[in-house]
Amino acid sequence: QVQLQESDPGLVKPSQTLSLTCSVSGASIRSSGFLWSWVRQSPGKALEWLGSISYSGTTKYNPSLRDRLSISADPSARQFSLSLTSTSAADTALYFCARVFHDNLMNLDYFDYWGRGTRVTVSS
Amino acid sequence: DIQISQSPSSLSASVGDRVTITCRTSQNIRTYLNWYQHKPGESPKLLVYATSILHTGVLSRFKGSGTGTSFTLTITGLQPEDFATYFCQQTFSDVFTFGGGTTVE
């Protein structure tokens, strides 16, 4: 059974860096055919895809956050991480990590496993 | 980015009802549309991918349809465990986007 669990940073002060880790069990981050993603939902807004990292370490970011966002992975630790710099109140959200099934041939992607989400508040 | 308009934002239903949720996209995404179910405090669950393919273990009362810019999720014979928020997602473009969600209450 694949399970993902986000770390809990809680409160982050404005301008500081938000760091989140997703711990994966029941699957290997090294497996081809999957991407590992971060998604967030700000209060009253739709879900927003932030970015993904592949088993080979290739990253893809939402252009709206590209200058501030970095995603990395530590396959031996079965974890992947998000780092978001220069945070503001606009980054207050429920953050999810998810596994993405990715079929290159069919150009097919779907998020087959998610974490429960971790609530992050950016406030002084 | 491809915008998704999901409707309704909420609906009231009873056990046994047929429920229909619609997503409309700002451009043609062929059939690259997924549906998820989310209950508070739980992880979102994949229901349907590629418009109409049920994910493993998803019961047949869920049905996805559509193509191009208009897509529908239909739940036939609503069950107590189906009261949740449903959202759609397009994966046609490199920047994945989501609908605003529909809460079935």
JSON list of C-alpha atoms in Angstrom, two decimals, chain B:
[
{"chain": "B", "resi": 1, "resn": "ASP", "atom": "CA", "xyz": [-2.59, 28.21, -18.15]},
{"chain": "B", "resi": 2, "resn": "ILE", "atom": "CA", "xyz": [-5.70, 26.22, -19.03]},
{"chain": "B", "resi": 3, "resn": "GLN", "atom": "CA", "xyz": [-8.57, 27.43, -16.86]},
{"chain": "B", "resi": 4, "resn": "ILE", "atom": "CA", "xyz": [-11.21, 25.04, -15.56]},
{"chain": "B", "resi": 5, "resn": "SER", "atom": "CA", "xyz": [-14.71, 26.09, -14.58]},
{"chain": "B", "resi": 6, "resn": "GLN", "atom": "CA", "xyz": [-16.34, 23.48, -12.36]},
{"chain": "B", "resi": 7, "resn": "SER", "atom": "CA", "xyz": [-20.03, 23.54, -11.49]},
{"chain": "B", "resi": 8, "resn": "PRO", "atom": "CA", "xyz": [-21.89, 23.56, -9.29]},
{"chain": "B", "resi": 9, "resn": "SER", "atom": "CA", "xyz": [-19.64, 24.61, -6.40]},
{"chain": "B", "resi": 10, "resn": "SER", "atom": "CA", "xyz": [-21.94, 22.72, -4.06]},
{"chain": "B", "resi": 11, "resn": "LEU", "atom": "CA", "xyz": [-25.08, 20.66, -4.28]},
{"chain": "B", "resi": 12, "resn": "SER", "atom": "CA", "xyz": [-27.49, 19.08, -1.88]},
{"chain": "B", "resi": 13, "resn": "ALA", "atom": "CA", "xyz": [-28.37, 15.45, -2.53]},
{"chain": "B", "resi": 14, "resn": "SER", "atom": "CA", "xyz": [-29.83, 12.40, -0.84]},
{"chain": "B", "resi": 15, "resn": "VAL", "atom": "CA", "xyz": [-28.82, 8.78, -0.73]},
{"chain": "B", "resi": 16, "resn": "GLY", "atom": "CA", "xyz": [-29.90, 7.11, -3.94]},
{"chain": "B", "resi": 17, "resn": "ASP", "atom": "CA", "xyz": [-29.80, 10.29, -6.01]},
{"chain": "B", "resi": 18, "resn": "ARG", "atom": "CA", "xyz": [-28.05, 10.71, -9.33]},
{"chain": "B", "resi": 19, "resn": "VAL", "atom": "CA", "xyz": [-25.49, 13.51, -9.16]},
{"chain": "B", "resi": 20, "resn": "THR", "atom": "CA", "xyz": [-23.84, 15.26, -12.08]},
{"chain": "B", "resi": 21, "resn": "ILE", "atom": "CA", "xyz": [-20.79, 17.51, -11.87]},
{"chain": "B", "resi": 22, "resn": "THR", "atom": "CA", "xyz": [-19.40, 19.42, -14.84]},
{"chain": "B", "resi": 23, "resn": "CYS", "atom": "CA", "xyz": [-16.00, 20.79, -15.75]},
{"chain": "B", "resi": 24, "resn": "ARG", "atom": "CA", "xyz": [-15.40, 23.09, -18.67]},
{"chain": "B", "resi": 25, "resn": "THR", "atom": "CA", "xyz": [-11.91, 23.94, -19.84]},
{"chain": "B", "resi": 26, "resn": "SER", "atom": "CA", "xyz": [-10.70, 27.10, -21.55]},
{"chain": "B", "resi": 27, "resn": "GLN", "atom": "CA", "xyz": [-9.25, 25.12, -24.44]},
{"chain": "B", "resi": 28, "resn": "ASN", "atom": "CA", "xyz": [-9.47, 21.70, -26.02]},
{"chain": "B", "resi": 29, "resn": "ILE", "atom": "CA", "xyz": [-7.78, 19.12, -23.76]},
{"chain": "B", "resi": 30, "resn": "ARG", "atom": "CA", "xyz": [-8.95, 16.07, -25.70]},
{"chain": "B", "resi": 31, "resn": "THR", "atom": "CA", "xyz": [-9.54, 13.50, -22.94]},
{"chain": "B", "resi": 32, "resn": "TYR", "atom": "CA", "xyz": [-6.79, 14.49, -20.50]},
{"chain": "B", "resi": 33, "resn": "LEU", "atom": "CA", "xyz": [-9.14, 15.01, -17.59]},
{"chain": "B", "resi": 34, "resn": "ASN", "atom": "CA", "xyz": [-9.06, 13.33, -14.17]},
{"chain": "B", "resi": 35, "resn": "TRP", "atom": "CA", "xyz": [-11.54, 13.30, -11.29]},
{"chain": "B", "resi": 36, "resn": "TYR", "atom": "CA", "xyz": [-10.78, 13.06, -7.57]},
{"chain": "B", "resi": 37, "resn": "GLN", "atom": "CA", "xyz": [-12.77, 12.72, -4.35]},
{"chain": "B", "resi": 38, "resn": "HIS", "atom": "CA", "xyz": [-11.66, 14.44, -1.17]},
{"chain": "B", "resi": 39, "resn": "LYS", "atom": "CA", "xyz": [-12.98, 14.20, 2.35]},
{"chain": "B", "resi": 40, "resn": "PRO", "atom": "CA", "xyz": [-11.73, 16.56, 5.10]},
{"chain": "B", "resi": 41, "resn": "GLY", "atom": "CA", "xyz": [-8.70, 15.19, 6.91]},
{"chain": "B", "resi": 42, "resn": "GLU", "atom": "CA", "xyz": [-8.19, 12.43, 4.38]},
{"chain": "B", "resi": 43, "resn": "SER", "atom": "CA", "xyz": [-6.00, 12.15, 1.33]},
{"chain": "B", "resi": 44, "resn": "PRO", "atom": "CA", "xyz": [-7.68, 12.90, -2.01]},
{"chain": "B", "resi": 45, "resn": "LYS", "atom": "CA", "xyz": [-8.54, 9.78, -3.95]},
{"chain": "B", "resi": 46, "resn": "LEU", "atom": "CA", "xyz": [-8.32, 9.27, -7.71]},
{"chain": "B", "resi": 47, "resn": "LEU", "atom": "CA", "xyz": [-11.66, 8.19, -9.16]},
{"chain": "B", "resi": 48, "resn": "VAL", "atom": "CA", "xyz": [-11.38, 8.53, -12.92]},
{"chain": "B", "resi": 49, "resn": "TYR", "atom": "CA", "xyz": [-8.50, 9.26, -15.27]},
{"chain": "B", "resi": 50, "resn": "ALA", "atom": "CA", "xyz": [-8.36, 10.01, -18.98]},
{"chain": "B", "resi": 51, "resn": "THR", "atom": "CA", "xyz": [-11.97, 11.22, -18.79]},
{"chain": "B", "resi": 52, "resn": "SER", "atom": "CA", "xyz": [-13.65, 7.83, -18.42]},
{"chain": "B", "resi": 53, "resn": "ILE", "atom": "CA", "xyz": [-11.32, 5.16, -17.03]},
{"chain": "B", "resi": 54, "resn": "LEU", "atom": "CA", "xyz": [-12.16, 4.12, -13.47]},
{"chain": "B", "resi": 55, "resn": "HIS", "atom": "CA", "xyz": [-9.15, 3.85, -11.19]},
{"chain": "B", "resi": 56, "resn": "THR", "atom": "CA", "xyz": [-8.55, 0.46, -9.57]},
{"chain": "B", "resi": 57, "resn": "GLY", "atom": "CA", "xyz": [-11.15, -0.28, -6.93]},
{"chain": "B", "resi": 58, "resn": "VAL", "atom": "CA", "xyz": [-13.52, 2.53, -7.87]},
{"chain": "B", "resi": 59, "resn": "LEU", "atom": "CA", "xyz": [-17.09, 1.34, -8.05]},
{"chain": "B", "resi": 60, "resn": "SER", "atom": "CA", "xyz": [-19.09, 1.49, -11.25]},
{"chain": "B", "resi": 61, "resn": "ARG", "atom": "CA", "xyz": [-21.61, 3.99, -9.87]},
{"chain": "B", "resi": 62, "resn": "PHE", "atom": "CA", "xyz": [-18.99, 6.60, -10.79]},
{"chain": "B", "resi": 63, "resn": "LYS", "atom": "CA", "xyz": [-18.86, 7.47, -14.47]},
{"chain": "B", "resi": 64, "resn": "GLY", "atom": "CA", "xyz": [-16.81, 10.03, -16.32]},
{"chain": "B", "resi": 65, "resn": "SER", "atom": "CA", "xyz": [-17.55, 11.29, -19.80]},
{"chain": "B", "resi": 66, "resn": "GLY", "atom": "CA", "xyz": [-16.82, 14.10, -22.21]},
{"chain": "B", "resi": 67, "resn": "THR", "atom": "CA", "xyz": [-14.17, 15.33, -24.58]},
{"chain": "B", "resi": 68, "resn": "GLY", "atom": "CA", "xyz": [-12.66, 18.55, -25.80]},
{"chain": "B", "resi": 69, "resn": "THR", "atom": "CA", "xyz": [-13.77, 21.25, -23.39]},
{"chain": "B", "resi": 70, "resn": "SER", "atom": "CA", "xyz": [-16.75, 19.74, -21.56]},
{"chain": "B", "resi": 71, "resn": "PHE", "atom": "CA", "xyz": [-16.59, 16.89, -19.07]},
{"chain": "B", "resi": 72, "resn": "THR", "atom": "CA", "xyz": [-18.97, 15.27, -16.60]},
{"chain": "B", "resi": 73, "resn": "LEU", "atom": "CA", "xyz": [-18.72, 13.10, -13.53]},
{"chain": "B", "resi": 74, "resn": "THR", "atom": "CA", "xyz": [-21.93, 11.24, -12.77]},
{"chain": "B", "resi": 75, "resn": "ILE", "atom": "CA", "xyz": [-22.62, 9.35, -9.57]},
{"chain": "B", "resi": 76, "resn": "THR", "atom": "CA", "xyz": [-25.58, 7.03, -9.95]},
{"chain": "B", "resi": 77, "resn": "GLY", "atom": "CA", "xyz": [-27.18, 5.86, -6.73]},
{"chain": "B", "resi": 78, "resn": "LEU", "atom": "CA", "xyz": [-25.39, 8.14, -4.26]},
{"chain": "B", "resi": 79, "resn": "GLN", "atom": "CA", "xyz": [-24.16, 6.29, -1.17]},
{"chain": "B", "resi": 80, "resn": "PRO", "atom": "CA", "xyz": [-23.49, 7.74, 2.31]},
{"chain": "B", "resi": 81, "resn": "GLU", "atom": "CA", "xyz": [-19.72, 7.47, 1.76]},
{"chain": "B", "resi": 82, "resn": "ASP", "atom": "CA", "xyz": [-19.99, 9.59, -1.40]},
{"chain": "B", "resi": 83, "resn": "PHE", "atom": "CA", "xyz": [-20.69, 12.83, 0.47]},
{"chain": "B", "resi": 84, "resn": "ALA", "atom": "CA", "xyz": [-17.41, 14.64, -0.20]},
{"chain": "B", "resi": 85, "resn": "THR", "atom": "CA", "xyz": [-15.77, 17.26, -2.40]},
{"chain": "B", "resi": 86, "resn": "TYR", "atom": "CA", "xyz": [-15.02, 16.32, -5.99]},
{"chain": "B", "resi": 87, "resn": "PHE", "atom": "CA", "xyz": [-12.57, 18.10, -8.24]},
{"chain": "B", "resi": 88, "resn": "CYS", "atom": "CA", "xyz": [-11.38, 17.71, -11.78]},
{"chain": "B", "resi": 89, "resn": "GLN", "atom": "CA", "xyz": [-7.88, 18.19, -13.15]},
{"chain": "B", "resi": 90, "resn": "GLN", "atom": "CA", "xyz": [-6.49, 18.63, -16.65]},
{"chain": "B", "resi": 91, "resn": "THR", "atom": "CA", "xyz": [-3.14, 17.15, -17.58]},
{"chain": "B", "resi": 92, "resn": "PHE", "atom": "CA", "xyz": [-3.12, 18.16, -21.25]},
{"chain": "B", "resi": 93, "resn": "SER", "atom": "CA", "xyz": [-0.74, 21.04, -20.70]},
{"chain": "B", "resi": 94, "resn": "ASP", "atom": "CA", "xyz": [2.60, 20.99, -18.91]},
{"chain": "B", "resi": 95, "resn": "VAL", "atom": "CA", "xyz": [1.05, 23.09, -16.14]},
{"chain": "B", "resi": 96, "resn": "PHE", "atom": "CA", "xyz": [-1.60, 20.92, -14.53]},
{"chain": "B", "resi": 97, "resn": "THR", "atom": "CA", "xyz": [-4.65, 22.82, -13.33]},
{"chain": "B", "resi": 98, "resn": "PHE", "atom": "CA", "xyz": [-7.66, 21.94, -11.22]},
{"chain": "B", "resi": 99, "resn": "GLY", "atom": "CA", "xyz": [-11.31, 22.84, -11.07]},
{"chain": "B", "resi": 100, "resn": "GLY", "atom": "CA", "xyz": [-12.61, 24.70, -8.05]},
{"chain": "B", "resi": 101, "resn": "GLY", "atom": "CA", "xyz": [-14.33, 21.67, -6.55]},
{"chain": "B", "resi": 102, "resn": "THR", "atom": "CA", "xyz": [-17.91, 20.56, -5.93]},
{"chain": "B", "resi": 103, "resn": "THR", "atom": "CA", "xyz": [-19.07, 19.70, -2.45]},
{"chain": "B", "resi": 104, "resn": "VAL", "atom": "CA", "xyz": [-21.83, 17.10, -2.33]},
{"chain": "B", "resi": 105, "resn": "GLU", "atom": "CA", "xyz": [-23.74, 17.55, 0.91]}
]
